[in-house]
Coordinates of C-alpha atoms and ligand atoms in Angstrom, one line a residue:
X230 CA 13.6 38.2 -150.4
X231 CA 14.0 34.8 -148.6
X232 CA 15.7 33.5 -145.8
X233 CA 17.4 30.6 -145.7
X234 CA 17.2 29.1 -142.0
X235 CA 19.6 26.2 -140.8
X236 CA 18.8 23.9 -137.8
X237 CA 22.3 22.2 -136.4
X238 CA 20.8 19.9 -133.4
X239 CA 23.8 19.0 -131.4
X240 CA 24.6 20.6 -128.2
X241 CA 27.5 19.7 -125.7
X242 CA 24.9 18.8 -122.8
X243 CA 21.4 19.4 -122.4
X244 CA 20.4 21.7 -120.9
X245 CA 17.5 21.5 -117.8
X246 CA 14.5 23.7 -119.5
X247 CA 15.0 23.6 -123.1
X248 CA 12.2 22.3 -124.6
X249 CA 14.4 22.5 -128.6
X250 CA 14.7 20.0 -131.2
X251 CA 18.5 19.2 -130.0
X252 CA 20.2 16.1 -129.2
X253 CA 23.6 15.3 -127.4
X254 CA 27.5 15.7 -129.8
X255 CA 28.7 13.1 -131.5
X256 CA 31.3 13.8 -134.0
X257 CA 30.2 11.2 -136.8
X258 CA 26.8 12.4 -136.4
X259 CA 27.3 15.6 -137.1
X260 CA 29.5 14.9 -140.1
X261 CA 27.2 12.9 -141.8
X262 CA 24.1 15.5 -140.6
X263 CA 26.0 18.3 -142.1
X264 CA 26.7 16.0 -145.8
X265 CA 22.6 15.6 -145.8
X266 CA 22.1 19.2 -145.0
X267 CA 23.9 20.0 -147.9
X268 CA 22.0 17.4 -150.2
X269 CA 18.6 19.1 -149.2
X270 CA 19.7 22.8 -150.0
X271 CA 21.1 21.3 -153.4
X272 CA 17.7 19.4 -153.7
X273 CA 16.3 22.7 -153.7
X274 CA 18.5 24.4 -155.5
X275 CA 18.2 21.4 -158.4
X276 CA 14.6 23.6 -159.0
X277 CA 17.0 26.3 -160.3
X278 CA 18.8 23.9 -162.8
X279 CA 15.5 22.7 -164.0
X280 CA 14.4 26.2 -165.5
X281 CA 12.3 27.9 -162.8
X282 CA 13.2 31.0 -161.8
X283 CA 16.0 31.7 -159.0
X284 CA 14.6 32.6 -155.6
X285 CA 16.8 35.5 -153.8
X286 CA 17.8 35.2 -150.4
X287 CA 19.6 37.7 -148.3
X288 CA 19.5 36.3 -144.9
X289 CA 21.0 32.8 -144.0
X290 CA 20.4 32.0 -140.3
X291 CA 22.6 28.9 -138.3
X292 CA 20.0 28.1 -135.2
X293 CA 20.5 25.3 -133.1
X294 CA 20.9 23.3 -131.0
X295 CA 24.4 24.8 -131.0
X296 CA 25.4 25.8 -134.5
X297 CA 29.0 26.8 -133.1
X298 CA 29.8 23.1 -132.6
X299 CA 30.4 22.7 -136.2
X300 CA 34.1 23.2 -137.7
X301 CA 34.3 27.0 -139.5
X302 CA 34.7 25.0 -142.6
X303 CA 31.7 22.7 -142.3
X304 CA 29.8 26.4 -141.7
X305 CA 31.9 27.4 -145.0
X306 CA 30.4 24.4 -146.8
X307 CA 27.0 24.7 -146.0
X308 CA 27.0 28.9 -146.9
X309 CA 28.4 28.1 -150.3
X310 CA 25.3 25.2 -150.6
X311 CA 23.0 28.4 -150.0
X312 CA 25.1 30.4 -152.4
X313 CA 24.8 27.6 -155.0
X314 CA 21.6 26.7 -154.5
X315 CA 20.1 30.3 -154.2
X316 CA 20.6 33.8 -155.5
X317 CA 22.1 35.0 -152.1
X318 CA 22.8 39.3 -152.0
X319 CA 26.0 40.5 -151.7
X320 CA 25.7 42.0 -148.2
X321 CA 23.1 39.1 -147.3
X322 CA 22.9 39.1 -143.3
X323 CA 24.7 35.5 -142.1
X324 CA 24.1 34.7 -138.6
X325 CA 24.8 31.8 -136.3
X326 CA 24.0 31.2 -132.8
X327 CA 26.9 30.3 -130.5
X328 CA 27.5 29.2 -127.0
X329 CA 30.0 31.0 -125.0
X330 CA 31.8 28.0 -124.3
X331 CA 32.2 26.9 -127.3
X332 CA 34.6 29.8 -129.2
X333 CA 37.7 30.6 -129.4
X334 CA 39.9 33.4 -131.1
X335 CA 41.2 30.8 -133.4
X336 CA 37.2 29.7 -134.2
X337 CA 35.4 32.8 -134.1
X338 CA 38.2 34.4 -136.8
X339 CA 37.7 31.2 -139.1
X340 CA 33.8 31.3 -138.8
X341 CA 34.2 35.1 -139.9
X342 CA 36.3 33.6 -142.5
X343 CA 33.8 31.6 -143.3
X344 CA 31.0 34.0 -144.4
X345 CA 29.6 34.6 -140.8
X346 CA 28.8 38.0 -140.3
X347 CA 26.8 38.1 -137.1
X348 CA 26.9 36.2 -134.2
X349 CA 24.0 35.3 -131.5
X350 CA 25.1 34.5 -128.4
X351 CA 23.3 32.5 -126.0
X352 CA 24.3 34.0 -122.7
X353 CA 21.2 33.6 -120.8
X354 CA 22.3 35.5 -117.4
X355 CA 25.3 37.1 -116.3
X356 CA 25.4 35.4 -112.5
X357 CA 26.9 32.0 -112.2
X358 CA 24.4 30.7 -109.6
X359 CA 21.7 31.6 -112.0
X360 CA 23.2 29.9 -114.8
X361 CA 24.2 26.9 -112.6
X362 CA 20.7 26.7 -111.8
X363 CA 20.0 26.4 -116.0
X364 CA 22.7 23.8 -115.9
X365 CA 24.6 26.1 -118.1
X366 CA 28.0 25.3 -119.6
X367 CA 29.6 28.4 -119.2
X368 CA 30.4 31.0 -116.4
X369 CA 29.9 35.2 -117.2
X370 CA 33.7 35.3 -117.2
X371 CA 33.1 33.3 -120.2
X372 CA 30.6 35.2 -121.7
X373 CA 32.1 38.4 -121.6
X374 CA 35.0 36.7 -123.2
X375 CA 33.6 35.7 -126.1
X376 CA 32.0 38.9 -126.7
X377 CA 35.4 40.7 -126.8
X378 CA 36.7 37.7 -128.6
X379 CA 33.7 38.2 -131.3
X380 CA 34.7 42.0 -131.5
X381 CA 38.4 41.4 -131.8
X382 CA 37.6 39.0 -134.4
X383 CA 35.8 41.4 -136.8
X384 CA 32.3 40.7 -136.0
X385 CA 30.6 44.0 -136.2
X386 CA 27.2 42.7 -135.5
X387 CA 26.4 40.5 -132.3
X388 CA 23.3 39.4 -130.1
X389 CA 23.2 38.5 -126.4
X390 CA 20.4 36.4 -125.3
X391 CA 18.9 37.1 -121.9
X392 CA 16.5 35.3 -120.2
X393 CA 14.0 36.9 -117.1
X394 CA 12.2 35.6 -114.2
X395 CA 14.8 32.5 -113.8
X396 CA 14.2 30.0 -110.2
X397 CA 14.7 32.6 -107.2
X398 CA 15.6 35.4 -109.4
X399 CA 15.2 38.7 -107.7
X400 CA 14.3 42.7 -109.8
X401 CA 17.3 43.8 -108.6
X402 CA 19.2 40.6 -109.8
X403 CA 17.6 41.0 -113.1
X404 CA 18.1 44.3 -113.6
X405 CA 22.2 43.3 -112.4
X406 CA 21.8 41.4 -115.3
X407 CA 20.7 43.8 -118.1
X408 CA 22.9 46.2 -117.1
X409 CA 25.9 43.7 -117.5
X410 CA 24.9 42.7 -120.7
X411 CA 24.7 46.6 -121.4
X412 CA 28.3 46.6 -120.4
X413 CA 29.2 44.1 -123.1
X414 CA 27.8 46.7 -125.6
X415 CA 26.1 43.8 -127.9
X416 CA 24.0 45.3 -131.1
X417 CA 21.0 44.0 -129.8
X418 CA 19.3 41.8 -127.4
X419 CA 16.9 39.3 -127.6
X420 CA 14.8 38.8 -123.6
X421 CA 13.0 36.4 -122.7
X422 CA 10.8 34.9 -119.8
X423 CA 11.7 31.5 -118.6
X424 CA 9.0 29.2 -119.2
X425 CA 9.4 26.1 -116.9
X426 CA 7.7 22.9 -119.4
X427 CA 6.2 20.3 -117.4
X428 CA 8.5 17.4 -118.5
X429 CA 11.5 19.7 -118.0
X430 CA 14.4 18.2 -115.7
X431 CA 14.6 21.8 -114.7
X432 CA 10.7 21.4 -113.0
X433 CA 12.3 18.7 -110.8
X434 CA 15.2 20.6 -109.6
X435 CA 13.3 23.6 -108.6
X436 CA 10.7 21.3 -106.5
X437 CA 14.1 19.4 -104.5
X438 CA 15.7 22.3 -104.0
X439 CA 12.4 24.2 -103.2
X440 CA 13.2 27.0 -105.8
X441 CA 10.1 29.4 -107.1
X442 CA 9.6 31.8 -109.5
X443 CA 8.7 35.8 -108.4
X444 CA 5.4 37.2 -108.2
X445 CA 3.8 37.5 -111.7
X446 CA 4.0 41.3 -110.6
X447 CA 7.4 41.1 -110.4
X448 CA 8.0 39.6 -113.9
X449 CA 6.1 42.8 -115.6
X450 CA 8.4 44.8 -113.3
X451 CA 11.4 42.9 -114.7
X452 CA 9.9 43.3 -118.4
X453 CA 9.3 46.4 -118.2
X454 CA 12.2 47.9 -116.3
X455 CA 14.7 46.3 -118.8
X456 CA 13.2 47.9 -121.6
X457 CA 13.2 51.3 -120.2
X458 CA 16.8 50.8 -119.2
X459 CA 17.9 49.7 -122.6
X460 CA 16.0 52.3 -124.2
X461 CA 17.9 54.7 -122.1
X462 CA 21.2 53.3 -123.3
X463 CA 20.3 53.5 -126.6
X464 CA 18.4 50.5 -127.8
X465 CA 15.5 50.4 -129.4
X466 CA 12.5 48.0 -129.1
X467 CA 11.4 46.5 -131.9
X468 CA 9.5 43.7 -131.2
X469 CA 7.9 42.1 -127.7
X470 CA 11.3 40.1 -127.2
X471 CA 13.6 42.6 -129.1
X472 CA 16.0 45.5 -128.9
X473 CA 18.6 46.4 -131.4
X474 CA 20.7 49.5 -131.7
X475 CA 19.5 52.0 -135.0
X476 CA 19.9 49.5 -137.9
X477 CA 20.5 46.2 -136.0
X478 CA 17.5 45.1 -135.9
X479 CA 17.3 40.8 -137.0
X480 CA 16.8 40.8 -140.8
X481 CA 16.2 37.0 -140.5
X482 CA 13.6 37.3 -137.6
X483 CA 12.0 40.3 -138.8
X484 CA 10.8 37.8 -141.8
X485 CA 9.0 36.1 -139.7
X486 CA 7.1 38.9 -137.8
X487 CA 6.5 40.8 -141.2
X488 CA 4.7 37.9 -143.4
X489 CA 7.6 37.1 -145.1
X490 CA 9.0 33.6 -146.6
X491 CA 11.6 31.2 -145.8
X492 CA 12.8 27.9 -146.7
X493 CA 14.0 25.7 -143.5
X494 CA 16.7 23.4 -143.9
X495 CA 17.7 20.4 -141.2
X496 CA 15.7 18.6 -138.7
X497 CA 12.7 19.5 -137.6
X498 CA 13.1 23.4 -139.5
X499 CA 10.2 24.7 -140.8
X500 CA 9.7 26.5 -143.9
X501 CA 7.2 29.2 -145.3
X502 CA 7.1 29.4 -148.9
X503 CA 4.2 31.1 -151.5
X504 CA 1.4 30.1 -148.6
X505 CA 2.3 26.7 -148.1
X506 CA 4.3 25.5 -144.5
X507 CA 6.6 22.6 -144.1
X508 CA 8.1 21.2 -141.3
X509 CA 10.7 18.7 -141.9
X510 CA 11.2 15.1 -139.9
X511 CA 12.5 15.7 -136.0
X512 CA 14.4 12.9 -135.6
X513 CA 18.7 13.5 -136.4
X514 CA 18.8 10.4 -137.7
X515 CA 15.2 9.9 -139.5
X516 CA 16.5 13.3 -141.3
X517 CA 19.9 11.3 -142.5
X518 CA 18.4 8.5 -143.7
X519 CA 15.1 10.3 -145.5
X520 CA 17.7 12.0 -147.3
X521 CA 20.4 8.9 -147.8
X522 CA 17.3 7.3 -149.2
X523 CA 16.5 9.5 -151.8
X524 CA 13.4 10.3 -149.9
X525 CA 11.7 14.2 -149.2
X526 CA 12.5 15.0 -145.8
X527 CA 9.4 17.1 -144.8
X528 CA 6.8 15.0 -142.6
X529 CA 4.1 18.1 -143.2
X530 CA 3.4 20.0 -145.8
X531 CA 0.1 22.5 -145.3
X532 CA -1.1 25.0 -147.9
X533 CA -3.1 27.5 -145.3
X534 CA -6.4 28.6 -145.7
X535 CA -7.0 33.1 -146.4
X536 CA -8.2 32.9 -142.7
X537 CA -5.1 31.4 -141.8
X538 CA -2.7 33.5 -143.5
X539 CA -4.6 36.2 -142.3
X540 CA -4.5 35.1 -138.5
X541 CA -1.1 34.5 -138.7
X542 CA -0.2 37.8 -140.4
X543 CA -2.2 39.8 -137.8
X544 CA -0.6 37.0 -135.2
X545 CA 3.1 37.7 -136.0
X546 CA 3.2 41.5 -137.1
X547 CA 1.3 42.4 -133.9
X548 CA 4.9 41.0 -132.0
X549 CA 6.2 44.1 -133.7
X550 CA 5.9 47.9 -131.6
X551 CA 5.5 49.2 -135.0
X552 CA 2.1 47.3 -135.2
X553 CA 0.0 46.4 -137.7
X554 CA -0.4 48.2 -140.8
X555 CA -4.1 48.1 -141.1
X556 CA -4.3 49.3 -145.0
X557 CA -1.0 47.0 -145.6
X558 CA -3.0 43.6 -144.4
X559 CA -6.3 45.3 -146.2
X560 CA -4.4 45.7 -149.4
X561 CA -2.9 42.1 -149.5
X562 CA -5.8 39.9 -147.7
X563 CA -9.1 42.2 -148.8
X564 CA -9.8 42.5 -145.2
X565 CA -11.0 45.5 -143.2
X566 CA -9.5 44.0 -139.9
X567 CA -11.1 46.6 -137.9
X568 CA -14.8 45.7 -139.6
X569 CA -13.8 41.9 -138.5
X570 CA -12.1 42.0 -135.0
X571 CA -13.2 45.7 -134.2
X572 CA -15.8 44.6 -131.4
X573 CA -13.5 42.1 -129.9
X574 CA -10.8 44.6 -130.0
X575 CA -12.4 47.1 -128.7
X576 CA -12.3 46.1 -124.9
X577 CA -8.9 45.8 -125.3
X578 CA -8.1 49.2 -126.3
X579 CA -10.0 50.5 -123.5
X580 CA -8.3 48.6 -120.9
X581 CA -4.9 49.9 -122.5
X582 CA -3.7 46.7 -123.9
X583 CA -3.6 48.2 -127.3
X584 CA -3.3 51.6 -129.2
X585 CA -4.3 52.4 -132.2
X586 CA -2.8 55.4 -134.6
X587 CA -4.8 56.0 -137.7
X588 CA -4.2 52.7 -139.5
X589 CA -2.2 51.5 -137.4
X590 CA -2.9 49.1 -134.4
X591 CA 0.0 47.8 -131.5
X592 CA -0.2 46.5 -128.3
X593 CA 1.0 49.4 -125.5
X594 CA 4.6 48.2 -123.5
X595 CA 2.5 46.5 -120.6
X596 CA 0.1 45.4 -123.5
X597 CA 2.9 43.1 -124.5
X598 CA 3.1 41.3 -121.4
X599 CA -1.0 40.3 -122.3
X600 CA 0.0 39.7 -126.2
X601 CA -0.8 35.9 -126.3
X602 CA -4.7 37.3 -124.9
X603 CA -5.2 40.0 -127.5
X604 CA -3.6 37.4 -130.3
X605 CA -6.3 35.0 -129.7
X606 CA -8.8 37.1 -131.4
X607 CA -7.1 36.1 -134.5
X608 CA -6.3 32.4 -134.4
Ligands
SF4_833 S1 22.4 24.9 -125.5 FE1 20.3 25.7 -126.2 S2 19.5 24.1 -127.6 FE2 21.3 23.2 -126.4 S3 20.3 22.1 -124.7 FE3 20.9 24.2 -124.0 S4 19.1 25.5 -124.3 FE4 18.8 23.6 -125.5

């Protein structure tokens, strides 16, 4: 089955480290965004009405940018595009990312309304000096309110993003952190470490005001405390970045770690369909007017190679803590990866980095903290 992913670009401010495809509100903008958004996923759909045969879809995902900054019924609008425009299941999984400041009771009950079953919020850290520091919108008063807001609203299935090693961020301030978002009882967490980009405002602030990040050291300690405390309250990791409570894992995500297919709608989205990637134009307005023009709105389109699908297959599903299942890739790519990689592999099995079960091969908990190392033996 597919999934159908949605980029909305506009956030209320910009944030100091984010390194998206996102550009400041503006309320004409979006409108007339959200009209070509809808003209592309009928441009697809149009396939359908030509004869061919009707793709099935049972995750639609809203990223951003900040998809909660569009009306409930411009979120209605687009959903019954997908619906049109693809054979989307019954019980398909609907998610959209929010921001904490940015819901409401009155908006999070309308976007349920509206086909949105699952919610992603982007709460980042639970201590207001951290998220100062990020140039944050909201406050954790805030956050924990529109979790509770969600809940009473109907949603049944909500993220929390978290993000680790943050400017003077201490273990024991991390670990504050996790356990508040515990707190909040979300269906799963997504974690991730800060990365500071070099042309990020954020790079700037930390040299004025003489902020640092901890000691690599402490950043494993932080990765790997967390998970042990969210395993012990009953999450389970799924992927290097990923815990969900029994059956909550991201049906979306989990297409892209498992080799699956996806079309990608909006600016800048990139698609994986029968072998071939796209990646559409970046520019908010470069995507209107490709698409007010009559024109196709992807600015690359690559049919990969059998070593690249391969690479990327071994790439992505070695995020996963299940691993890779060697007669699975064997089966669909005719290669033994073991005969191919075994010998560059094999040092990292001895240092612990990886373990291998039968036919199956996955990186070790601390292995995940090396994955990008082991992952370059593939790509
Ligand atoms: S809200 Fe998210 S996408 Fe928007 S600027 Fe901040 S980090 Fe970037």
């Amino acid at each position: 089955m597919l999934g159908l992913y949605l980029h909305i670009p506009f956030c209320s401010a910009i944030c100091n480290y984010c390194n998206f495809n996102r550009g400041l509100f503006d309320a004409d903008l979006k409108a007339r965004y959200v009209d070509a958004l809808v003209v592309e996923i009928e441009r697809a759909g149009r396939v359908r009405s030509e004869g061919a045969a009707v793709r099935s879809a049972d995750t639609i995902y809203f990223g951003g940018g900040t998809p909660s900054l569009l009306e409930p019924s411009e979120v209605g609008r687009i959903i019954a595009a997908c619906r049109d425009a693809f054979d989307v299941s019954g019980d398909a999984e609907v998610t959209l990312e929010a921001n904490p400041e940015s819901v409401d009771p009155r908006k999070l009950a309308a976007l349920r309304n509206a086909g949105v079953n699952r919610l992603s919020f982007g709460v980042q850290s639970f201590r207001d000096t951290e998220l100062r520091r990020l140039s944050r919108l909201h406050d954790a008063a805030r956050a924990r309110g529109a979790m509770g807001e969600a809940r009473n609203a109907g949603f049944e299935n909500i993220s929390l993003d978290l993000m680790m090693w943050l400017p003077e961020q201490r273990v024991d301030e991390w670990l504050s952190n996790v356990d508040a978002a515990i707190a909040c009882d979300p269906d799963h967490l997504s974690l991730y470490l800060l990365e500071v980009y070099p042309n990020a405002p954020l790079k700037d602030d930390m040299a004025r005001a003489r902020w640092s990040q901890a000691p690599d050291d402490d950043a494993a300690t932080m990765y790997v405390t967390a998970m042990e405390r969210l395993e012990a309250a009953g999450y389970e990791q799924y992927e290097i970045s990923n815990v969900a409570k029994p059956g909550r894992q991201s049906r979306h995500n989990l297409k892209y770690w498992t080799d699956g297919e996806w079309f990608g709608f909006g600016c800048g989205a990139h698609g994986t369909i029968d072998g071939v990637r796209t990646k559409n134009v970046s520019g908010i307005a470069d995507y209107i007017d490709c698409i007010v023009r009559g024109q196709a709105v992807t600015s690359d389109v690559r049919r990969m190679d059998a070593d690249e699908r391969l690479g990327d297959a071994l790439f992505t599903g070695l995020r996963l803590v299940e691993g890779l299942d060697l007669d699975a890739v064997q089966n669909r790519y005719g290669v033994d990866v073991w005969r191919k990689y075994g010998a560059e592999l094999a040092r990292f099995l001895e240092a612990g980095v990886l373990r291998r079960d039968g036919r199956r091969l996955a990186l070790t908990r601390s292995g995940m903290l090396l994955a990008n190392e082991v992952m370059t033996v593939f790509v």
